[in-house]
PDB file of C-alpha atoms in Angstrom:
ATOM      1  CA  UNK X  30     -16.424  28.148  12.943  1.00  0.00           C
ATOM      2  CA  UNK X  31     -14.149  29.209  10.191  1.00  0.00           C
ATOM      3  CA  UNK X  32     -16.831  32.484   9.748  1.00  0.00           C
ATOM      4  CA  UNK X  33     -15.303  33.508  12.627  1.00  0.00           C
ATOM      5  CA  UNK X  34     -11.756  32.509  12.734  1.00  0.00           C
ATOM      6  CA  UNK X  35     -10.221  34.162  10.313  1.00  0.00           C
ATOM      7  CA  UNK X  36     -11.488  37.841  10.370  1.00  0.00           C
ATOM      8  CA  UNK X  37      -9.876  37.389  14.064  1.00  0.00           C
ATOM      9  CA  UNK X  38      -6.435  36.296  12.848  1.00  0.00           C
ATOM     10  CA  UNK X  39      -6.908  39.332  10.138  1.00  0.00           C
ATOM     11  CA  UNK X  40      -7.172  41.688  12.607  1.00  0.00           C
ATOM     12  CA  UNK X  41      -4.249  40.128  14.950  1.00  0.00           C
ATOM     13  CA  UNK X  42      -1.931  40.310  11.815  1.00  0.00           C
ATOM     14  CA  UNK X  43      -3.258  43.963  11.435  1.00  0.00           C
ATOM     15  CA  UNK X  44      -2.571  45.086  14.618  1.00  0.00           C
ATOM     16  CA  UNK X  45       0.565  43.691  14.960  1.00  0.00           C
ATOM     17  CA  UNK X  46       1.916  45.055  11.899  1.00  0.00           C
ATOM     18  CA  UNK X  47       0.679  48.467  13.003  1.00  0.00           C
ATOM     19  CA  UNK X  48       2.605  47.997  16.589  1.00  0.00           C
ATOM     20  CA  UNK X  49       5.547  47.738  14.832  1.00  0.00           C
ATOM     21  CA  UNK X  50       5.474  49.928  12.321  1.00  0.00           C
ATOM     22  CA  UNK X  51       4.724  52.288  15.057  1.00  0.00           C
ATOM     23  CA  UNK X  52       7.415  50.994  17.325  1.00  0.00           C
ATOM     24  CA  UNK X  53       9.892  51.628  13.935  1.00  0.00           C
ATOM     25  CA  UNK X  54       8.965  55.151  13.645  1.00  0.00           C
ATOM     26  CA  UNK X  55       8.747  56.524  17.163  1.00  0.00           C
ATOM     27  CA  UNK X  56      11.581  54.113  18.685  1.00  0.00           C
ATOM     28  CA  UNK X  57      14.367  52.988  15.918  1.00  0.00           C
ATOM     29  CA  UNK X  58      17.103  52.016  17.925  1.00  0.00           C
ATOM     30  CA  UNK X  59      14.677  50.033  20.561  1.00  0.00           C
ATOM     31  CA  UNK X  60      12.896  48.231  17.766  1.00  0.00           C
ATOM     32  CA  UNK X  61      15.571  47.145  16.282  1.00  0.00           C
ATOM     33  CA  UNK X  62      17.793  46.349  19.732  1.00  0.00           C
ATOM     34  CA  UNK X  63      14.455  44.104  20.895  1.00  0.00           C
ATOM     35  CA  UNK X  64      14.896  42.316  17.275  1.00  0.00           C
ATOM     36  CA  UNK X  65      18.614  41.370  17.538  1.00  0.00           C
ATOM     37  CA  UNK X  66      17.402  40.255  21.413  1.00  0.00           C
ATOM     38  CA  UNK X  67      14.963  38.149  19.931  1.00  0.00           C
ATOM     39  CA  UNK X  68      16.760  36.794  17.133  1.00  0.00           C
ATOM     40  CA  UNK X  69      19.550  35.743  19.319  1.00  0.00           C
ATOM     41  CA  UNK X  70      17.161  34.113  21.679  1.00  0.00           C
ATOM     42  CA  UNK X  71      15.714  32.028  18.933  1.00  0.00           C
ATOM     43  CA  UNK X  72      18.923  30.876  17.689  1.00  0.00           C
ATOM     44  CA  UNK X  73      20.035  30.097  21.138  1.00  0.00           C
ATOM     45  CA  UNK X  74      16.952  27.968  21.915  1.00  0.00           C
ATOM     46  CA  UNK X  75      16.818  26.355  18.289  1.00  0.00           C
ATOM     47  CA  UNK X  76      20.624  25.089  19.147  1.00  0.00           C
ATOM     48  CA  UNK X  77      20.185  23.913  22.365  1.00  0.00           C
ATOM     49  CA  UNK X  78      17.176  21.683  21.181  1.00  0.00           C
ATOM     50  CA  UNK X  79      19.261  20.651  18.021  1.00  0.00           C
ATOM     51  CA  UNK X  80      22.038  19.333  20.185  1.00  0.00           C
ATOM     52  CA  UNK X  81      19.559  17.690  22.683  1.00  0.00           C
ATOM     53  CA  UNK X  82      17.069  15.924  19.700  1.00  0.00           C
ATOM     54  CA  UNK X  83      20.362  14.741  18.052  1.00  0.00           C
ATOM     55  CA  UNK X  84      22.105  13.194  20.884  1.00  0.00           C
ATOM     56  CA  UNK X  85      19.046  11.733  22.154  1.00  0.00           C
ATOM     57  CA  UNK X  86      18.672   9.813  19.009  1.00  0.00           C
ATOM     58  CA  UNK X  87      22.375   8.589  18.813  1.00  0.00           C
ATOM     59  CA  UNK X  88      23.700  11.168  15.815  1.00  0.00           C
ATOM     60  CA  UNK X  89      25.892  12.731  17.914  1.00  0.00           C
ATOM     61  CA  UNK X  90      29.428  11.615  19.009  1.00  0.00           C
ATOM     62  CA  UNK X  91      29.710   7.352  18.845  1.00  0.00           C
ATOM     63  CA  UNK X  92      25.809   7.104  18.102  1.00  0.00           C
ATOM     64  CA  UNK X  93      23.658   4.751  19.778  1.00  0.00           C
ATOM     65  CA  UNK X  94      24.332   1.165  20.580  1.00  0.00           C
ATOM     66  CA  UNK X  95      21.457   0.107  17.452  1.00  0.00           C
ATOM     67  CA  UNK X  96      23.423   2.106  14.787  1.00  0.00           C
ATOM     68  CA  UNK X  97      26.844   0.652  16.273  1.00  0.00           C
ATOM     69  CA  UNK X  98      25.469  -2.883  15.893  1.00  0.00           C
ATOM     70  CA  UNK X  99      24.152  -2.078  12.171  1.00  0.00           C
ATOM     71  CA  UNK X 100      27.081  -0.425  10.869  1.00  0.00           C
ATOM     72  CA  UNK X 101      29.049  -3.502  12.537  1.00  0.00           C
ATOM     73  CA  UNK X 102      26.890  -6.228  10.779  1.00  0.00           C
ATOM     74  CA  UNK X 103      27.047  -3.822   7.408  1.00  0.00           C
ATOM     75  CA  UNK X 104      30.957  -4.120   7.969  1.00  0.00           C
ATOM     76  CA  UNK X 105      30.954  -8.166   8.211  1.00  0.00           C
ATOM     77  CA  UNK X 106      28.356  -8.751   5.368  1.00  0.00           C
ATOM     78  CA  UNK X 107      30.358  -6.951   2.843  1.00  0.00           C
ATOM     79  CA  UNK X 108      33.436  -8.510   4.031  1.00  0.00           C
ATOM     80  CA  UNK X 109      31.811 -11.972   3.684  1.00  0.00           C
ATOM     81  CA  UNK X 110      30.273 -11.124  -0.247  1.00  0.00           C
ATOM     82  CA  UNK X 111      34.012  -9.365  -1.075  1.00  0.00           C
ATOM     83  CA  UNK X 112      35.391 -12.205  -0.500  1.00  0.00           C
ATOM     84  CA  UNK X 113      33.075 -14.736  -1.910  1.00  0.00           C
ATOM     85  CA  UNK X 114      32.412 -12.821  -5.274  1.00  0.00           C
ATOM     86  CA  UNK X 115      34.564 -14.364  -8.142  1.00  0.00           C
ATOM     87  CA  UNK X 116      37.456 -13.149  -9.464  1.00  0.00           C
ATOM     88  CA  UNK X 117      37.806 -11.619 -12.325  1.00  0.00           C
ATOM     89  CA  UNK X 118      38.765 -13.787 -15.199  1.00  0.00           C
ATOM     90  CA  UNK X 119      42.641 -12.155 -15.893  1.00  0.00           C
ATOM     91  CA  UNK X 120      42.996 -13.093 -12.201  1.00  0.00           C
ATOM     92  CA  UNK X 121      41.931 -16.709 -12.717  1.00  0.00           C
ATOM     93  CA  UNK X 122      44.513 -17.526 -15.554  1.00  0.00           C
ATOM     94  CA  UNK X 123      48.028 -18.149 -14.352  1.00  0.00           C
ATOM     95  CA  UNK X 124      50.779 -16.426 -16.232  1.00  0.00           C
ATOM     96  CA  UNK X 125      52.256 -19.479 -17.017  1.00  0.00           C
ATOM     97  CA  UNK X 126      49.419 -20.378 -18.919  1.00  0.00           C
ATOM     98  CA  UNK X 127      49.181 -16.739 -20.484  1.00  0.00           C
ATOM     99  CA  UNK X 128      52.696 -17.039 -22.359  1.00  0.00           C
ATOM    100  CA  UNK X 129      52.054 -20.462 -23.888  1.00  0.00           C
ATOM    101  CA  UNK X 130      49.024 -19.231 -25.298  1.00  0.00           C
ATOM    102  CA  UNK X 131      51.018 -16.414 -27.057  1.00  0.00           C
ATOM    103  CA  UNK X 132      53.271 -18.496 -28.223  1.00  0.00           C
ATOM    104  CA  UNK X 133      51.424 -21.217 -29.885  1.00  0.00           C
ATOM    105  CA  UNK X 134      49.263 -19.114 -31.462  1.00  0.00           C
ATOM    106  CA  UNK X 135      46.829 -21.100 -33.315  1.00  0.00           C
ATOM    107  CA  UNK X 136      47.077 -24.338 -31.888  1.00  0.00           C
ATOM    108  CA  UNK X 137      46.139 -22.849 -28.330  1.00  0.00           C
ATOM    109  CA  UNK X 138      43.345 -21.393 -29.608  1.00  0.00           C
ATOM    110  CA  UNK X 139      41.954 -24.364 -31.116  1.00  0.00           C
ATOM    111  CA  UNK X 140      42.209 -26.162 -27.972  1.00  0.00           C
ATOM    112  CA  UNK X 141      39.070 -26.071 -25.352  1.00  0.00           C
ATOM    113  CA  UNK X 142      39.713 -23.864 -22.480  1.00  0.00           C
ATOM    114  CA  UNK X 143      38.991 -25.134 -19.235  1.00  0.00           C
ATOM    115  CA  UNK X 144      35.816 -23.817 -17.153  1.00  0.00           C
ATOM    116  CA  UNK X 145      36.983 -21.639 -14.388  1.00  0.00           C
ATOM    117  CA  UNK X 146      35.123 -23.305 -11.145  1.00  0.00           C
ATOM    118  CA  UNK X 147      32.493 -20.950  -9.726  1.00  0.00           C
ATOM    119  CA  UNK X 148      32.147 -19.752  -6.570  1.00  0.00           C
ATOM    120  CA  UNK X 149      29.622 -21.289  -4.293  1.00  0.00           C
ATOM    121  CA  UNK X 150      26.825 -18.957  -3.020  1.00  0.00           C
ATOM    122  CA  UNK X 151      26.619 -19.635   1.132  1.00  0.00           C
ATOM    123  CA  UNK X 152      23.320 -17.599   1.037  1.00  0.00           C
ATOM    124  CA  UNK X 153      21.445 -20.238  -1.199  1.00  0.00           C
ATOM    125  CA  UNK X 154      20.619 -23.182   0.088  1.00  0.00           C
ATOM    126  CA  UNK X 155      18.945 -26.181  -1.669  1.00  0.00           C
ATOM    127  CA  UNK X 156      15.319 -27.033  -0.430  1.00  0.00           C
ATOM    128  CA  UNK X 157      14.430 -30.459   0.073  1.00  0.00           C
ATOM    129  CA  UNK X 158      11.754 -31.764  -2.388  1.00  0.00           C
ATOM    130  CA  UNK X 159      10.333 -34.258  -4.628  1.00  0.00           C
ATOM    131  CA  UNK X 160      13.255 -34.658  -7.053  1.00  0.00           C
ATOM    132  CA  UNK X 161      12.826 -37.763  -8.368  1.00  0.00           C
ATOM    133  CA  UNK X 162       9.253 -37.280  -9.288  1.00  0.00           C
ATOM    134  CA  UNK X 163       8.912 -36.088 -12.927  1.00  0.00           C
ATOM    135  CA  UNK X 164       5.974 -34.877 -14.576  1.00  0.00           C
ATOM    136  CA  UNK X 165       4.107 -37.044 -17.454  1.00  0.00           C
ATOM    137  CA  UNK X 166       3.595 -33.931 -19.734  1.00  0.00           C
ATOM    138  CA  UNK X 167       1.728 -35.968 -22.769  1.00  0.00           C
ATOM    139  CA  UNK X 168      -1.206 -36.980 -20.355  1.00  0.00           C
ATOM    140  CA  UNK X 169      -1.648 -33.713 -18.673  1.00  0.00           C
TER     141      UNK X 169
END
């Protein structure tokens, strides 16, 4: 099948390159009027069915109802982790307790600094289980 496929697209491409170069030579101005014509057709057409696959998908204007709904749920979940996600630890320490510190000197360092509490993750949760059964590791 391919034996006798491509000698005929050979000889398509050949004869259409000898159309137009003979359309070039006898009739310039046509050849190149029917080129803008066609050109201008193609970018006419290739708009029109941009415009039409991309507001048939939703890309256009608002978008679709689906992409509303995910940039919506996007919005809340970062929202939720923003405000959830700890502090920094400059932010945690009063100023109170800042100036004291600079002032003692020493002595506050030596003291133990309390642990800042840490924020509970709501998207863990604990899994119920056999807790209070412990493995004998000697016997195993």
């Amino acid at each position: 099948m391919n034996k006798f496929i491509r000698p005929f697209i050979y000889v398509v491409v050949g004869l259409a390159i000898l159309g137009i170069g003979f359309k070039l030579i006898t009739q310039t101005q046509a050849f190149f009027t029917d080129l803008l014509i066609t050109v201008g057709f193609v970018a006419l057409f290739g708009a029109i069915a941009y415009f039409i696959f991309f507001k048939r998908r939703g890309m256009g204007g608002g978008g679709s109802n689906e992409m509303k709904r995910y940039r919506q749920a996007v919005k809340q979940s970062k929202q939720k982790y923003a405000s959830n996600s700890s502090p920094s630890l400059t932010s945690k320490m009063k100023p109170s307790n800042i100036k004291k510190s600079s002032v003692k000197g020493t002595k506050a360092k030596a003291k133990a600094k309390p642990k800042a509490k840490r924020a509970s993750s709501s998207h863990l949760r604990v899994i119920e289980g056999n807790k209070d059964k412990k493995k004998d590791r000697a016997s195993s």
